[in-house]
CSV table of N, CA and C in Angstrom, one decimal:
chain,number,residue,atom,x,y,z
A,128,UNK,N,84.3,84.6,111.9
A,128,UNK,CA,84.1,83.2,111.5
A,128,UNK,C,84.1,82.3,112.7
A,129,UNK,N,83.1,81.9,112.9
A,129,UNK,CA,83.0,80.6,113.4
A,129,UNK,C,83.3,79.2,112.9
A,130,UNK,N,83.8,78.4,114.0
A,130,UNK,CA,83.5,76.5,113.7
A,130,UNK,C,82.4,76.4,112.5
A,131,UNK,N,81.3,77.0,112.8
A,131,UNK,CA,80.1,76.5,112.0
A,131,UNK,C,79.6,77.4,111.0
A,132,UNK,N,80.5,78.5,111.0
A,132,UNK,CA,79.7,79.2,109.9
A,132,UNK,C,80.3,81.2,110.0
A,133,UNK,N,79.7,81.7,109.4
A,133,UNK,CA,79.8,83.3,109.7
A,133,UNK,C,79.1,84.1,110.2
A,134,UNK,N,79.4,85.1,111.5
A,134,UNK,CA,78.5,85.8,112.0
A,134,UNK,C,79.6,86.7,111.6
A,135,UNK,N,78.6,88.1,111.7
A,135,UNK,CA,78.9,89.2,111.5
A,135,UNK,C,79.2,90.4,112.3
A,136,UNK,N,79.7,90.5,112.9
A,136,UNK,CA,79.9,91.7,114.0
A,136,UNK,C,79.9,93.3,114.1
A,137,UNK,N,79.3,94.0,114.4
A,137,UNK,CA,79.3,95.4,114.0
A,137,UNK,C,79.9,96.0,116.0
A,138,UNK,N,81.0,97.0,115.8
A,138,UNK,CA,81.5,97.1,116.8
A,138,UNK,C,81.4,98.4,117.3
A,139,UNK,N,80.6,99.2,117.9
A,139,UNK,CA,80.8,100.5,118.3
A,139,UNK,C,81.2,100.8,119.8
A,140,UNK,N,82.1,101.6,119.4
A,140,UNK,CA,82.6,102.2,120.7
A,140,UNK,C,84.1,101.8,121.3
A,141,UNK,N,84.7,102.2,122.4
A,141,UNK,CA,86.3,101.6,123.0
A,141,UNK,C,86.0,100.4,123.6
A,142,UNK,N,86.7,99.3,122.6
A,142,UNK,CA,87.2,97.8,123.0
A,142,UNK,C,87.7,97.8,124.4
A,143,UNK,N,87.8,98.9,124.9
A,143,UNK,CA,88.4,98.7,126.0
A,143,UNK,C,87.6,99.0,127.9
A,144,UNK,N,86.3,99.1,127.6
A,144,UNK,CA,85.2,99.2,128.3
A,144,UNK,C,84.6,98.2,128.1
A,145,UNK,N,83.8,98.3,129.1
A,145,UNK,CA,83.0,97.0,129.8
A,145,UNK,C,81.9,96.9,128.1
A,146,UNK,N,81.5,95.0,127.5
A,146,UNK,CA,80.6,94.9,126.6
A,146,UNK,C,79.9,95.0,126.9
A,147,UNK,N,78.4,95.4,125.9
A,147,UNK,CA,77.3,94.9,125.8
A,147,UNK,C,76.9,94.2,124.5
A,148,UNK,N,76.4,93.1,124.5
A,148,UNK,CA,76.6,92.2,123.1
A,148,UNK,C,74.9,92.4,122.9
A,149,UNK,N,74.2,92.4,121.6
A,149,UNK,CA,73.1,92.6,121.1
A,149,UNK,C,72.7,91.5,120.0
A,150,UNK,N,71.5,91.3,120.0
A,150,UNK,CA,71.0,90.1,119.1
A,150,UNK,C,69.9,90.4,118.3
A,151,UNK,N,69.9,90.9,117.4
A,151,UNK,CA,68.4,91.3,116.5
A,151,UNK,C,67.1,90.2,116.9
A,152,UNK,N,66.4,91.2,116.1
A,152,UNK,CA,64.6,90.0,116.1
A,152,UNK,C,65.3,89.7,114.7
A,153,UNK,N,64.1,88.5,114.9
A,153,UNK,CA,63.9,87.9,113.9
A,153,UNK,C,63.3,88.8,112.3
A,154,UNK,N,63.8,88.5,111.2
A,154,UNK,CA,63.7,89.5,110.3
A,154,UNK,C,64.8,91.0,110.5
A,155,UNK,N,65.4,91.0,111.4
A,155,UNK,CA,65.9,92.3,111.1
A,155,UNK,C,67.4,92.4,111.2
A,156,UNK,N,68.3,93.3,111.9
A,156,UNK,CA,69.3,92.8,111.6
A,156,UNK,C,69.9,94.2,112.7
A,157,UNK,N,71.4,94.3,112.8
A,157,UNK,CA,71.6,95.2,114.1
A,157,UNK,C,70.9,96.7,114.1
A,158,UNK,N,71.3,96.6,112.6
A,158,UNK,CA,70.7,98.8,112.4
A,158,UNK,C,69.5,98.3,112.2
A,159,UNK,N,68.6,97.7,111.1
A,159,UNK,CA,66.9,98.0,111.8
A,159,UNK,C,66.6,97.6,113.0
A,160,UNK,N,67.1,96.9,113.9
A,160,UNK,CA,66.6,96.8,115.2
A,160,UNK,C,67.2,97.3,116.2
A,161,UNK,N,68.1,98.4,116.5
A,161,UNK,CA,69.0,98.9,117.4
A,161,UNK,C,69.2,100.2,117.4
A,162,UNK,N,68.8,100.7,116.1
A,162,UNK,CA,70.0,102.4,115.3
A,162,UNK,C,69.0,103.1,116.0
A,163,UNK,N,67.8,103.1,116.1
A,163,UNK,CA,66.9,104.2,116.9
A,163,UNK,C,67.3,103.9,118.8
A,164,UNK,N,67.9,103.1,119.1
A,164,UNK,CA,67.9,102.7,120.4
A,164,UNK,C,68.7,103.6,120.8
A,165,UNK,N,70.4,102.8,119.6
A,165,UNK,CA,71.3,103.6,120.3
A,165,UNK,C,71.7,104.9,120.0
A,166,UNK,N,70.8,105.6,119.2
A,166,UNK,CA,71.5,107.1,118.9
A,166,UNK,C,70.4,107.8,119.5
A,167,UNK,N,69.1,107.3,120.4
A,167,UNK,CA,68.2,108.3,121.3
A,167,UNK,C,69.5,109.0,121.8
A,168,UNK,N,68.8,110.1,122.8
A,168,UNK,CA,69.5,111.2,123.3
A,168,UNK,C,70.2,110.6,124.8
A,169,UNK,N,68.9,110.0,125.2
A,169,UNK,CA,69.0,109.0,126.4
A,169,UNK,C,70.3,108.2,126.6
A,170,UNK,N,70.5,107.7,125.4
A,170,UNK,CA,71.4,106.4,125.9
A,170,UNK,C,73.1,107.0,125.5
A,171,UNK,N,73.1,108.1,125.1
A,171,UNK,CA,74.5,108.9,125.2
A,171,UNK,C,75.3,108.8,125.8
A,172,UNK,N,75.2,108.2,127.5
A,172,UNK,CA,76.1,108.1,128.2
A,172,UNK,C,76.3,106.5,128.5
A,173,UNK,N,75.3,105.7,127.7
A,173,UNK,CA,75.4,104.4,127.9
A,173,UNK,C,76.1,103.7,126.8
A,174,UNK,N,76.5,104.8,125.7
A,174,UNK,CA,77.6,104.9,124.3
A,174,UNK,C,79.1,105.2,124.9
A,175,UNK,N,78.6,106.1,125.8
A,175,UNK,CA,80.3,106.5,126.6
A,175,UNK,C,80.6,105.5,127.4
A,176,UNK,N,80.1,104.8,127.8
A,176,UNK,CA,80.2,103.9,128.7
A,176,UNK,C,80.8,102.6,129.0
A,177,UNK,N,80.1,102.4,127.5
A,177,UNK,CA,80.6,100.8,127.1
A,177,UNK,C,80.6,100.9,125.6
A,178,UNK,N,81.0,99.5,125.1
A,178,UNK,CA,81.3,99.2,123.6
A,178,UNK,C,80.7,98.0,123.4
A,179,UNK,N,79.6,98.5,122.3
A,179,UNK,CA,78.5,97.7,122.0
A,179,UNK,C,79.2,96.7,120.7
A,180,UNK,N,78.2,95.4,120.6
A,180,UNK,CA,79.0,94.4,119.7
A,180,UNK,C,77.8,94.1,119.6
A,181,UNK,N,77.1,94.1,118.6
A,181,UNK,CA,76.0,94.1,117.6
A,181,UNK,C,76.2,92.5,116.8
A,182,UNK,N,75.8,91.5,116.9
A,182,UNK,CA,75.8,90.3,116.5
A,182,UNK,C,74.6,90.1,115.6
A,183,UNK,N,75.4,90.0,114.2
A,183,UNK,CA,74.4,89.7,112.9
A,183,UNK,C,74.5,88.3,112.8
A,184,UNK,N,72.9,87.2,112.8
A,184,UNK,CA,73.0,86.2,112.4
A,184,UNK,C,73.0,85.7,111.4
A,185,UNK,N,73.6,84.8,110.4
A,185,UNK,CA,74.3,84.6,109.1
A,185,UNK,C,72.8,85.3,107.9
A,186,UNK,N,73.4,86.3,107.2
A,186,UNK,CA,72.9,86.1,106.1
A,186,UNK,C,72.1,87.2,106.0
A,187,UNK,N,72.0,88.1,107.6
A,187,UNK,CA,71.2,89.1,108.1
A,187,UNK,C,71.9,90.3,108.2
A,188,UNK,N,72.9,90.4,107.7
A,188,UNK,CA,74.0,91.5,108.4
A,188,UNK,C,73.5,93.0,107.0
A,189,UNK,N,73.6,93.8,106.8
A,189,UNK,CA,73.7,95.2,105.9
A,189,UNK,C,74.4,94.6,104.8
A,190,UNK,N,73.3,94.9,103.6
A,190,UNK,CA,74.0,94.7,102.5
A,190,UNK,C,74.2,93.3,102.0
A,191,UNK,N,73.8,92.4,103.0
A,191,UNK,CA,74.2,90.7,103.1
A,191,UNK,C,73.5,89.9,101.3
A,192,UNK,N,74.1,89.3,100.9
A,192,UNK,CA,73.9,88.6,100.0
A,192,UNK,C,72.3,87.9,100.3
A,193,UNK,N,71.4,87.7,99.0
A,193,UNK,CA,70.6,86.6,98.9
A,193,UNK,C,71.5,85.7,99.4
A,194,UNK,N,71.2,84.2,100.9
A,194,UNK,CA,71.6,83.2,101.0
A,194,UNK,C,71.4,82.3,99.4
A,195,UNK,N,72.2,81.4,99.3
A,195,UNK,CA,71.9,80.6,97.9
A,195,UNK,C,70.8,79.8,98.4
A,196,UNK,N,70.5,79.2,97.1
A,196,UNK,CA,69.4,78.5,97.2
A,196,UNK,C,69.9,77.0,97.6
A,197,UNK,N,69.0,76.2,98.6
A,197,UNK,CA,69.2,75.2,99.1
A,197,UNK,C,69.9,75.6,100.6
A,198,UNK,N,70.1,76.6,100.9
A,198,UNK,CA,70.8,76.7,102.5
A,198,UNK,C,70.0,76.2,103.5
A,199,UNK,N,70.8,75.5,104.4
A,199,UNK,CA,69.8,75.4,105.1
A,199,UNK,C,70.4,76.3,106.5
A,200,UNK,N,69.8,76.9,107.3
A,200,UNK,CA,70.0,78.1,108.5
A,200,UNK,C,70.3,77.3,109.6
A,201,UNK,N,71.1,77.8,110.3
A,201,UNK,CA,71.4,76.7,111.6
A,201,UNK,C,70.5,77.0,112.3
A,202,UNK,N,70.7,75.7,113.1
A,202,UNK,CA,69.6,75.2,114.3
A,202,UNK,C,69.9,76.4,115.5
A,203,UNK,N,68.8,76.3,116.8
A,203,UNK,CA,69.2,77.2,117.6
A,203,UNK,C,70.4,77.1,118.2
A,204,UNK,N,70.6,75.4,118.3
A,204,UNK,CA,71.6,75.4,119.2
A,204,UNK,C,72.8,75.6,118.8
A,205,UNK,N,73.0,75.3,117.3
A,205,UNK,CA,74.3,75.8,116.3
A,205,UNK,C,74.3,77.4,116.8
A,206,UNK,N,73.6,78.2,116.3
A,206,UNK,CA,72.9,79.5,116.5
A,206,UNK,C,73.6,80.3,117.8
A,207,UNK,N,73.2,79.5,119.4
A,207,UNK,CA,73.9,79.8,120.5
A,207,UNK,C,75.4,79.2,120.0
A,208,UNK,N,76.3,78.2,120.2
A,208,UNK,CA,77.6,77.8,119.6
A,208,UNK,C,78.0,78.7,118.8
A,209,UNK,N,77.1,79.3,118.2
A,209,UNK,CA,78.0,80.6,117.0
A,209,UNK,C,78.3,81.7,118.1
A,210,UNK,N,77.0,81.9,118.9
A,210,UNK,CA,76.9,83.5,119.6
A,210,UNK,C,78.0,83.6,120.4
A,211,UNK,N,78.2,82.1,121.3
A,211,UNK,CA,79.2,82.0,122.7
A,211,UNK,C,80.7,81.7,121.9
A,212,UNK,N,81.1,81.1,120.5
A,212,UNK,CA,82.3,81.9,119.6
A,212,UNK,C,82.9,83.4,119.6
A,213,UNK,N,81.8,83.4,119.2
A,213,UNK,CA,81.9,85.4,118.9
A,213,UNK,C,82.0,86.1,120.5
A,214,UNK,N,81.8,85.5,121.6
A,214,UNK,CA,81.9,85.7,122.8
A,214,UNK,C,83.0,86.0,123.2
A,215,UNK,N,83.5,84.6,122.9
A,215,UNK,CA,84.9,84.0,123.5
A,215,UNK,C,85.8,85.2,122.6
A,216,UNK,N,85.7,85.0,121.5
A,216,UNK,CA,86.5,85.9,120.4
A,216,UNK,C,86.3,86.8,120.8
A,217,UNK,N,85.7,87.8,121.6
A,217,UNK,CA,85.7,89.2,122.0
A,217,UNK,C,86.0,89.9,123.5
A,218,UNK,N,86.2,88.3,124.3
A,218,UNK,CA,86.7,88.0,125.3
A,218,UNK,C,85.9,88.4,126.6
């Protein structure tokens, strides 16, 4: 939970290694835009590595509710303010 709203976080790996934080396309959300990435064979040691933090933007996350009707989506710059929250919160 952000100031402005809810992102959703998907966390794999030890909190205690260096992050890498991720941001879907547009339309998609961390597993359709990421799951083929991170479970190639390739990037196995870049799983051991570090601990990925997968950033769902509101409404996009697995399973996510139809937004109600009349929402209006935050602006980009809300958008970054949400991202650099979930930053700070993950330190």
């Amino acid at each position: 939970m952000t100031d402005t709203g809810t992102m959703v976080v998907a966390v794999h790996g030890d909190k205690n290694k260096p992050a890498i934080f991720t941001y879907h396309d547009i339309g998609l959300n961390h597993v359709t835009n990421f799951l083929a990435f991170f479970n190639h064979l390739d990037t196995k040691v870049l799983m051991q590595s570090f601990c990925v933090y997968h950033i769902n933007a509101p409404g996009q996350e697995e399973d996510a509710s139809t937004l109600p009707q009349g929402y209006t989506f935050p602006t980009m710059d809300t958008l970054a303010e949400m991202v650099l929250a979930v930053l700070e919160h993950y330190g």
